[in-house]
Amino acid sequence: MKRVGLLVSLLVGLLAGLLVVASVSAQTPTPNRRPNPDDVNRVAKKLYCPVCENEPLNVCQTPACVQWKAQIAQYLAEGKSDDEIVQIFVDQFGLVVQGEPPFSGVTVLLWIGPIVFALLAGFYTIRLIRRMAARPARGTPPPVEKPASTGDRYLDQVESDLKQRL
Amino acid sequence: MIVDIGLIALVLAFASALYGVSAAIYGGQNHRPDWIASARRAALTITPLLTIACLTIIISNLGNNFNLEYTYRVNSRGMPTVLKFTSLWGGQNGSVLFFGWLMSLYIFFLFVREWRGNRALQPWVLAVSLGAQLFFLVLTMFFANPFARLWLDANGSPLAAVFQPSGTIPYMPPDGLGLNPLLRHPGMIIHPPMLYLGFVGLTIPYAFAMAALLGGSTASDAAWIKATRRWTLIAWAFLSMGLLLGGRWAYDVLGWGGYWGWDPVENSALLPWLTATAFLHSVMIQEKRGMFKIWNMILIVLTFCLMILGTFVTRTGVISSVHSFARSSLGVPFLLFTALILLGSAALVVLRWNYLKSENRLESPWSRESAFVLNNFLFLTITFTVFLGTYYTMFSELIVGQKLTIGPAVFNQLIGPQVTALVLLMGIGPLLAWRKSSPQALGRMTQKAGLIAVFVVAVLFLSGIRAFGALAGFGVVTYAGLITLEEIYHGVRARMKLSDESLFVALSRLIARNRRRYGGYVIHLGVIFMGLGVIGTTMFQQETEQPLRVGESITLGDYTITYQGSELYVPENEPDKTVFVGHVLVSVAGGPPEAMTPYREVFQQGGGLLPPALRSTLTEDLYILFTGEESGFGTLKVYINPLVNWLWIGSIVLIVGTLLAMWPSGAGAAVAVRAPGQIIVGEAGK
């Protein structure tokens, strides 16, 4: 009976020990794999703290941002990808925390606006140049601009040099 | 009391401006020179009066007169004297007064000498510039008065008012809040005045442009465009310096390894710079060929509006949150003023459309004129992109209630290709002759530079650089840089052949003889150098951050940085600040260690500075930050910024080039022609 009692208590002890170890390791998943600050910064760079305007998280030193960085470290340790972590913060605080807002209904004009503007302005510019150049100047051709008579031998030389190269 | 003198001076300045505007308009409309002369004298009184107003604020600051609300907000007893002096522009209300004072200086220098320009322009230049001055004086008097004093009401709670509210007693707090710690750096003392000088300076070209529309006749055409160009160049020089100093300040104290963060405040200063640069180029078409008058007018109006908008944004913080607009007392008047300028100027341009018609036509797509048109196209798309990126969050918050952050990643992607194209054009544009040139000629002139650029790109590719942006960037910068150098060289060679001058003499005389052209080339070279720095830092920056025990090292590139411990102290003259100094040893490629000491300043009021320890060479900067020590670990953050020094070298070259281009022509260097009713024109060889 003694032996059985010893065996049972050993088993119980072992079980309890395992449970404790398991629960501890669940709380602090992998104490040895503390994420590198560089990895944290890589993610933090893509985020902006909504408290300190226009300061990316990786350079912000306020307590809130330090806490966010700790959170990022934890997510990294849990094996989340960069994009997943960014998404967690966006879900929680809104699009304002993301430094490069994705292409979406809200940002569509931001991304295609400059392209549309460039196309329109470019079209107009090219049309202007071509149309104006194609049409010969009316009336008598404008007098050829004389090289500014500077009375300066050297400048005339420079001008004629430049002419030759053209 | 001394502050009362300041307030009276401010009120008198306001009255002068109001009278000046009215007298100028009356004199201009009824052709009454006596009224115009009177308006001019009124304009000249504003600077002395505002100088008195500013001085009384400075005296109040120096004397720790915390009864003055402004002194209370930006000063404290412990602050060094120099900061008490510069805190004149360290807070909102003082800086609005300071802004107005700088504007009055421009107006003063414009009108202090006898008017040599076109007579018809004078009353309208007076009216418009004094109108802008009046606006800032209205702001100072009614919306951001630095002469408000502190009073205690019956319940003993303090309030600020210019005149004593009934039932209150004057209140003198024992000490002030002190200047915002970020503004205590020498860079921040010089940077705002430079930027402001650039901003307010844009008032003068705007005044000339509007004057040409209001009272203009075709005879005044040459006069207004020359004056406008000159004053724009002066404002542009200050604006450039302000922007560059701001960048250097950020690099030196903010501790994020960079110099430009595409922050709304930075962008709003860049926007008028972009349109002013576009104008400085396209104005040459108008001067030479009488073309693009409407366009130049639009650029001037746009520049002035963007300047007002930029001031508005920095003063109200409207971008960071639309709601700060309502909180700021300046929001509504600024919005009204911007709307007035936009609508008023647009109406004038439309009314005077015929007067602004071109005298000539483009003759060939391969001409200098076309190059300038393309230049303007690129500057405008860049302006539009920066504008959109800066103000997008304001629109999205207003329209769909969604705040956004538009970070550098967005700007770099959108702006990068446009700037690359602009640099390419900057290289080849000056080679194209006025009126007509040919692609063949262009090809002949650029083939050497092109071959070398291709060779450089090939070498970079073989050395392992694969990023397309970097290869394209370096290629274009090499190409444009070589062409610019070749242009200068051709001029020098011509001189050397002709007059047996040494290289240096030939170069300096070449530049002296035609400062506008060669000043421009020097500015272009500055941009080329800056381009190297921008490509290096945006594409090749390296960084690492590690917590280290004493004696441990981190390695980045060729550098090994060993942490040696830290100390902290409180400086005697700034008791509200704690300095944490980190000691490190840096060894380059296994060489002998050098001691370096990055530090961090923390302020009682919160916030602080993070100045780096720098090891600077022409190839790269080692940029070490010490963010503090905690439980035995000192945290070091290390950046390698390749080629960043070329950015600063380029900045200096750019400023030198600007000075060359705008220095008043001395005797012998220019052929000064004084035509009746015209300002002096005709620098040699223009």
PDB file of C-alpha atoms in Angstrom, chain B residues 509-671:
ATOM      1  CA  ARG B 509      35.587  86.050 -65.091  1.00  0.00           C
ATOM      2  CA  LEU B 510      33.249  83.808 -67.042  1.00  0.00           C
ATOM      3  CA  ILE B 511      30.890  83.698 -64.088  1.00  0.00           C
ATOM      4  CA  ALA B 512      31.274  87.405 -63.341  1.00  0.00           C
ATOM      5  CA  ARG B 513      30.427  88.312 -66.939  1.00  0.00           C
ATOM      6  CA  ASN B 514      27.195  86.373 -67.010  1.00  0.00           C
ATOM      7  CA  ARG B 515      26.181  85.649 -63.499  1.00  0.00           C
ATOM      8  CA  ARG B 516      22.634  84.777 -64.323  1.00  0.00           C
ATOM      9  CA  ARG B 517      23.520  81.934 -66.652  1.00  0.00           C
ATOM     10  CA  TYR B 518      26.435  80.575 -64.668  1.00  0.00           C
ATOM     11  CA  GLY B 519      24.760  81.168 -61.330  1.00  0.00           C
ATOM     12  CA  GLY B 520      22.006  78.970 -62.725  1.00  0.00           C
ATOM     13  CA  TYR B 521      24.522  76.286 -63.701  1.00  0.00           C
ATOM     14  CA  VAL B 522      26.058  76.399 -60.229  1.00  0.00           C
ATOM     15  CA  ILE B 523      22.589  75.957 -58.726  1.00  0.00           C
ATOM     16  CA  HIS B 524      22.071  72.985 -61.051  1.00  0.00           C
ATOM     17  CA  LEU B 525      25.370  71.477 -59.882  1.00  0.00           C
ATOM     18  CA  GLY B 526      24.187  71.932 -56.302  1.00  0.00           C
ATOM     19  CA  VAL B 527      21.034  70.008 -57.159  1.00  0.00           C
ATOM     20  CA  ILE B 528      23.160  67.237 -58.727  1.00  0.00           C
ATOM     21  CA  PHE B 529      25.219  66.891 -55.539  1.00  0.00           C
ATOM     22  CA  MET B 530      22.065  66.916 -53.452  1.00  0.00           C
ATOM     23  CA  GLY B 531      20.663  64.213 -55.710  1.00  0.00           C
ATOM     24  CA  LEU B 532      23.591  61.954 -54.820  1.00  0.00           C
ATOM     25  CA  GLY B 533      22.811  62.417 -51.143  1.00  0.00           C
ATOM     26  CA  VAL B 534      19.107  61.803 -51.610  1.00  0.00           C
ATOM     27  CA  ILE B 535      19.649  58.578 -53.584  1.00  0.00           C
ATOM     28  CA  GLY B 536      22.253  57.369 -51.078  1.00  0.00           C
ATOM     29  CA  THR B 537      20.089  57.930 -48.025  1.00  0.00           C
ATOM     30  CA  THR B 538      16.750  56.811 -49.406  1.00  0.00           C
ATOM     31  CA  MET B 539      17.987  53.691 -51.177  1.00  0.00           C
ATOM     32  CA  PHE B 540      20.991  52.535 -49.160  1.00  0.00           C
ATOM     33  CA  GLN B 541      20.518  53.608 -45.557  1.00  0.00           C
ATOM     34  CA  GLN B 542      21.367  50.859 -43.068  1.00  0.00           C
ATOM     35  CA  GLU B 543      20.266  50.781 -39.444  1.00  0.00           C
ATOM     36  CA  THR B 544      20.402  48.602 -36.399  1.00  0.00           C
ATOM     37  CA  GLU B 545      19.335  48.940 -32.788  1.00  0.00           C
ATOM     38  CA  GLN B 546      20.602  46.829 -29.884  1.00  0.00           C
ATOM     39  CA  PRO B 547      20.520  46.916 -26.100  1.00  0.00           C
ATOM     40  CA  LEU B 548      24.115  46.376 -24.940  1.00  0.00           C
ATOM     41  CA  ARG B 549      25.878  45.645 -21.658  1.00  0.00           C
ATOM     42  CA  VAL B 550      29.044  47.596 -20.983  1.00  0.00           C
ATOM     43  CA  GLY B 551      31.777  46.099 -23.135  1.00  0.00           C
ATOM     44  CA  GLU B 552      29.438  44.554 -25.713  1.00  0.00           C
ATOM     45  CA  SER B 553      29.567  45.628 -29.350  1.00  0.00           C
ATOM     46  CA  ILE B 554      27.410  45.901 -32.415  1.00  0.00           C
ATOM     47  CA  THR B 555      28.705  45.768 -35.952  1.00  0.00           C
ATOM     48  CA  LEU B 556      27.180  47.568 -38.902  1.00  0.00           C
ATOM     49  CA  GLY B 557      28.997  47.847 -42.212  1.00  0.00           C
ATOM     50  CA  ASP B 558      32.678  48.401 -41.489  1.00  0.00           C
ATOM     51  CA  TYR B 559      31.999  49.806 -38.041  1.00  0.00           C
ATOM     52  CA  THR B 560      32.237  48.107 -34.679  1.00  0.00           C
ATOM     53  CA  ILE B 561      30.652  50.106 -31.890  1.00  0.00           C
ATOM     54  CA  THR B 562      31.404  49.133 -28.307  1.00  0.00           C
ATOM     55  CA  TYR B 563      29.281  50.405 -25.445  1.00  0.00           C
ATOM     56  CA  GLN B 564      31.349  51.860 -22.594  1.00  0.00           C
ATOM     57  CA  GLY B 565      28.664  52.967 -20.128  1.00  0.00           C
ATOM     58  CA  SER B 566      26.697  56.134 -19.508  1.00  0.00           C
ATOM     59  CA  GLU B 567      26.323  59.091 -17.181  1.00  0.00           C
ATOM     60  CA  LEU B 568      23.705  61.760 -16.595  1.00  0.00           C
ATOM     61  CA  TYR B 569      23.870  65.379 -15.516  1.00  0.00           C
ATOM     62  CA  VAL B 570      21.753  68.513 -15.277  1.00  0.00           C
ATOM     63  CA  PRO B 571      23.273  71.558 -16.978  1.00  0.00           C
ATOM     64  CA  GLU B 572      23.605  74.556 -14.674  1.00  0.00           C
ATOM     65  CA  ASN B 573      22.074  77.095 -17.029  1.00  0.00           C
ATOM     66  CA  GLU B 574      19.163  74.840 -17.993  1.00  0.00           C
ATOM     67  CA  PRO B 575      17.943  73.219 -14.760  1.00  0.00           C
ATOM     68  CA  ASP B 576      14.808  71.845 -16.434  1.00  0.00           C
ATOM     69  CA  LYS B 577      16.807  69.483 -18.600  1.00  0.00           C
ATOM     70  CA  THR B 578      18.551  66.180 -17.932  1.00  0.00           C
ATOM     71  CA  VAL B 579      21.280  64.960 -20.252  1.00  0.00           C
ATOM     72  CA  PHE B 580      22.033  61.240 -20.610  1.00  0.00           C
ATOM     73  CA  VAL B 581      25.423  60.708 -22.193  1.00  0.00           C
ATOM     74  CA  GLY B 582      26.416  57.390 -23.708  1.00  0.00           C
ATOM     75  CA  HIS B 583      30.093  56.559 -24.135  1.00  0.00           C
ATOM     76  CA  VAL B 584      31.035  54.385 -27.091  1.00  0.00           C
ATOM     77  CA  LEU B 585      34.192  53.343 -28.878  1.00  0.00           C
ATOM     78  CA  VAL B 586      34.032  53.126 -32.653  1.00  0.00           C
ATOM     79  CA  SER B 587      36.480  51.159 -34.692  1.00  0.00           C
ATOM     80  CA  VAL B 588      36.453  51.351 -38.471  1.00  0.00           C
ATOM     81  CA  ALA B 589      37.364  48.126 -40.287  1.00  0.00           C
ATOM     82  CA  GLY B 590      39.287  46.866 -37.269  1.00  0.00           C
ATOM     83  CA  GLY B 591      41.265  50.090 -36.912  1.00  0.00           C
ATOM     84  CA  PRO B 592      42.089  51.908 -33.664  1.00  0.00           C
ATOM     85  CA  PRO B 593      39.026  52.803 -31.582  1.00  0.00           C
ATOM     86  CA  GLU B 594      37.775  56.382 -31.418  1.00  0.00           C
ATOM     87  CA  ALA B 595      35.651  57.658 -28.528  1.00  0.00           C
ATOM     88  CA  MET B 596      32.238  59.101 -29.369  1.00  0.00           C
ATOM     89  CA  THR B 597      29.462  60.408 -27.121  1.00  0.00           C
ATOM     90  CA  PRO B 598      25.881  60.407 -28.374  1.00  0.00           C
ATOM     91  CA  TYR B 599      23.436  61.820 -25.837  1.00  0.00           C
ATOM     92  CA  ARG B 600      19.812  62.308 -25.101  1.00  0.00           C
ATOM     93  CA  GLU B 601      18.221  65.383 -23.551  1.00  0.00           C
ATOM     94  CA  VAL B 602      15.009  64.996 -21.601  1.00  0.00           C
ATOM     95  CA  PHE B 603      12.958  67.994 -20.517  1.00  0.00           C
ATOM     96  CA  GLN B 604      10.813  68.346 -17.451  1.00  0.00           C
ATOM     97  CA  GLN B 605       7.939  69.635 -19.576  1.00  0.00           C
ATOM     98  CA  GLY B 606       8.129  66.413 -21.557  1.00  0.00           C
ATOM     99  CA  GLY B 607       9.776  65.675 -24.870  1.00  0.00           C
ATOM    100  CA  GLY B 608      13.420  66.022 -25.612  1.00  0.00           C
ATOM    101  CA  LEU B 609      16.154  65.886 -28.189  1.00  0.00           C
ATOM    102  CA  LEU B 610      18.184  62.980 -29.476  1.00  0.00           C
ATOM    103  CA  PRO B 611      21.309  64.404 -31.101  1.00  0.00           C
ATOM    104  CA  PRO B 612      23.553  61.838 -32.796  1.00  0.00           C
ATOM    105  CA  ALA B 613      27.279  61.360 -32.535  1.00  0.00           C
ATOM    106  CA  LEU B 614      28.428  61.742 -36.132  1.00  0.00           C
ATOM    107  CA  ARG B 615      31.417  60.391 -37.968  1.00  0.00           C
ATOM    108  CA  SER B 616      31.161  62.127 -41.274  1.00  0.00           C
ATOM    109  CA  THR B 617      33.021  61.371 -44.499  1.00  0.00           C
ATOM    110  CA  LEU B 618      32.327  62.040 -48.159  1.00  0.00           C
ATOM    111  CA  THR B 619      31.228  58.445 -48.676  1.00  0.00           C
ATOM    112  CA  GLU B 620      28.976  58.054 -45.649  1.00  0.00           C
ATOM    113  CA  ASP B 621      27.941  59.224 -42.201  1.00  0.00           C
ATOM    114  CA  LEU B 622      28.027  56.974 -39.179  1.00  0.00           C
ATOM    115  CA  TYR B 623      25.105  58.227 -37.088  1.00  0.00           C
ATOM    116  CA  ILE B 624      24.984  56.878 -33.532  1.00  0.00           C
ATOM    117  CA  LEU B 625      22.111  57.496 -31.134  1.00  0.00           C
ATOM    118  CA  PHE B 626      22.009  56.675 -27.453  1.00  0.00           C
ATOM    119  CA  THR B 627      18.423  56.290 -26.321  1.00  0.00           C
ATOM    120  CA  GLY B 628      19.131  55.544 -22.649  1.00  0.00           C
ATOM    121  CA  GLU B 629      20.176  52.896 -20.183  1.00  0.00           C
ATOM    122  CA  GLU B 630      17.800  50.521 -18.450  1.00  0.00           C
ATOM    123  CA  SER B 631      18.558  47.639 -16.096  1.00  0.00           C
ATOM    124  CA  GLY B 632      22.173  47.472 -17.152  1.00  0.00           C
ATOM    125  CA  PHE B 633      21.505  47.715 -20.887  1.00  0.00           C
ATOM    126  CA  GLY B 634      22.368  50.815 -22.847  1.00  0.00           C
ATOM    127  CA  THR B 635      20.434  51.047 -26.090  1.00  0.00           C
ATOM    128  CA  LEU B 636      22.319  52.179 -29.161  1.00  0.00           C
ATOM    129  CA  LYS B 637      20.752  52.894 -32.491  1.00  0.00           C
ATOM    130  CA  VAL B 638      23.162  53.130 -35.385  1.00  0.00           C
ATOM    131  CA  TYR B 639      22.582  54.339 -38.933  1.00  0.00           C
ATOM    132  CA  ILE B 640      24.866  54.410 -41.929  1.00  0.00           C
ATOM    133  CA  ASN B 641      23.796  57.203 -44.268  1.00  0.00           C
ATOM    134  CA  PRO B 642      25.654  56.800 -47.563  1.00  0.00           C
ATOM    135  CA  LEU B 643      26.588  59.961 -49.473  1.00  0.00           C
ATOM    136  CA  VAL B 644      24.550  62.182 -47.151  1.00  0.00           C
ATOM    137  CA  ASN B 645      27.324  64.758 -46.982  1.00  0.00           C
ATOM    138  CA  TRP B 646      26.772  65.486 -50.654  1.00  0.00           C
ATOM    139  CA  LEU B 647      23.351  66.739 -49.701  1.00  0.00           C
ATOM    140  CA  TRP B 648      24.887  69.406 -47.454  1.00  0.00           C
ATOM    141  CA  ILE B 649      27.670  70.190 -49.924  1.00  0.00           C
ATOM    142  CA  GLY B 650      25.044  70.529 -52.635  1.00  0.00           C
ATOM    143  CA  SER B 651      23.017  72.825 -50.384  1.00  0.00           C
ATOM    144  CA  ILE B 652      25.970  75.162 -49.978  1.00  0.00           C
ATOM    145  CA  VAL B 653      26.694  75.056 -53.722  1.00  0.00           C
ATOM    146  CA  LEU B 654      23.043  75.863 -54.393  1.00  0.00           C
ATOM    147  CA  ILE B 655      23.130  78.871 -52.086  1.00  0.00           C
ATOM    148  CA  VAL B 656      26.409  80.089 -53.636  1.00  0.00           C
ATOM    149  CA  GLY B 657      24.856  79.759 -57.091  1.00  0.00           C
ATOM    150  CA  THR B 658      21.806  81.714 -55.968  1.00  0.00           C
ATOM    151  CA  LEU B 659      23.992  84.498 -54.593  1.00  0.00           C
ATOM    152  CA  LEU B 660      25.890  84.597 -57.897  1.00  0.00           C
ATOM    153  CA  ALA B 661      22.664  84.825 -59.850  1.00  0.00           C
ATOM    154  CA  MET B 662      21.101  87.568 -57.781  1.00  0.00           C
ATOM    155  CA  TRP B 663      24.054  89.715 -56.718  1.00  0.00           C
ATOM    156  CA  PRO B 664      23.414  93.271 -57.923  1.00  0.00           C
ATOM    157  CA  SER B 665      25.412  94.010 -61.037  1.00  0.00           C
ATOM    158  CA  GLY B 666      28.527  96.015 -60.289  1.00  0.00           C
ATOM    159  CA  ALA B 667      30.159  98.537 -62.576  1.00  0.00           C
ATOM    160  CA  GLY B 668      31.876  96.949 -65.530  1.00  0.00           C
ATOM    161  CA  ALA B 669      30.178  93.658 -65.027  1.00  0.00           C
ATOM    162  CA  ALA B 670      26.996  94.812 -66.600  1.00  0.00           C
ATOM    163  CA  VAL B 671      25.777  97.131 -69.235  1.00  0.00           C
TER     164      VAL B 671
END
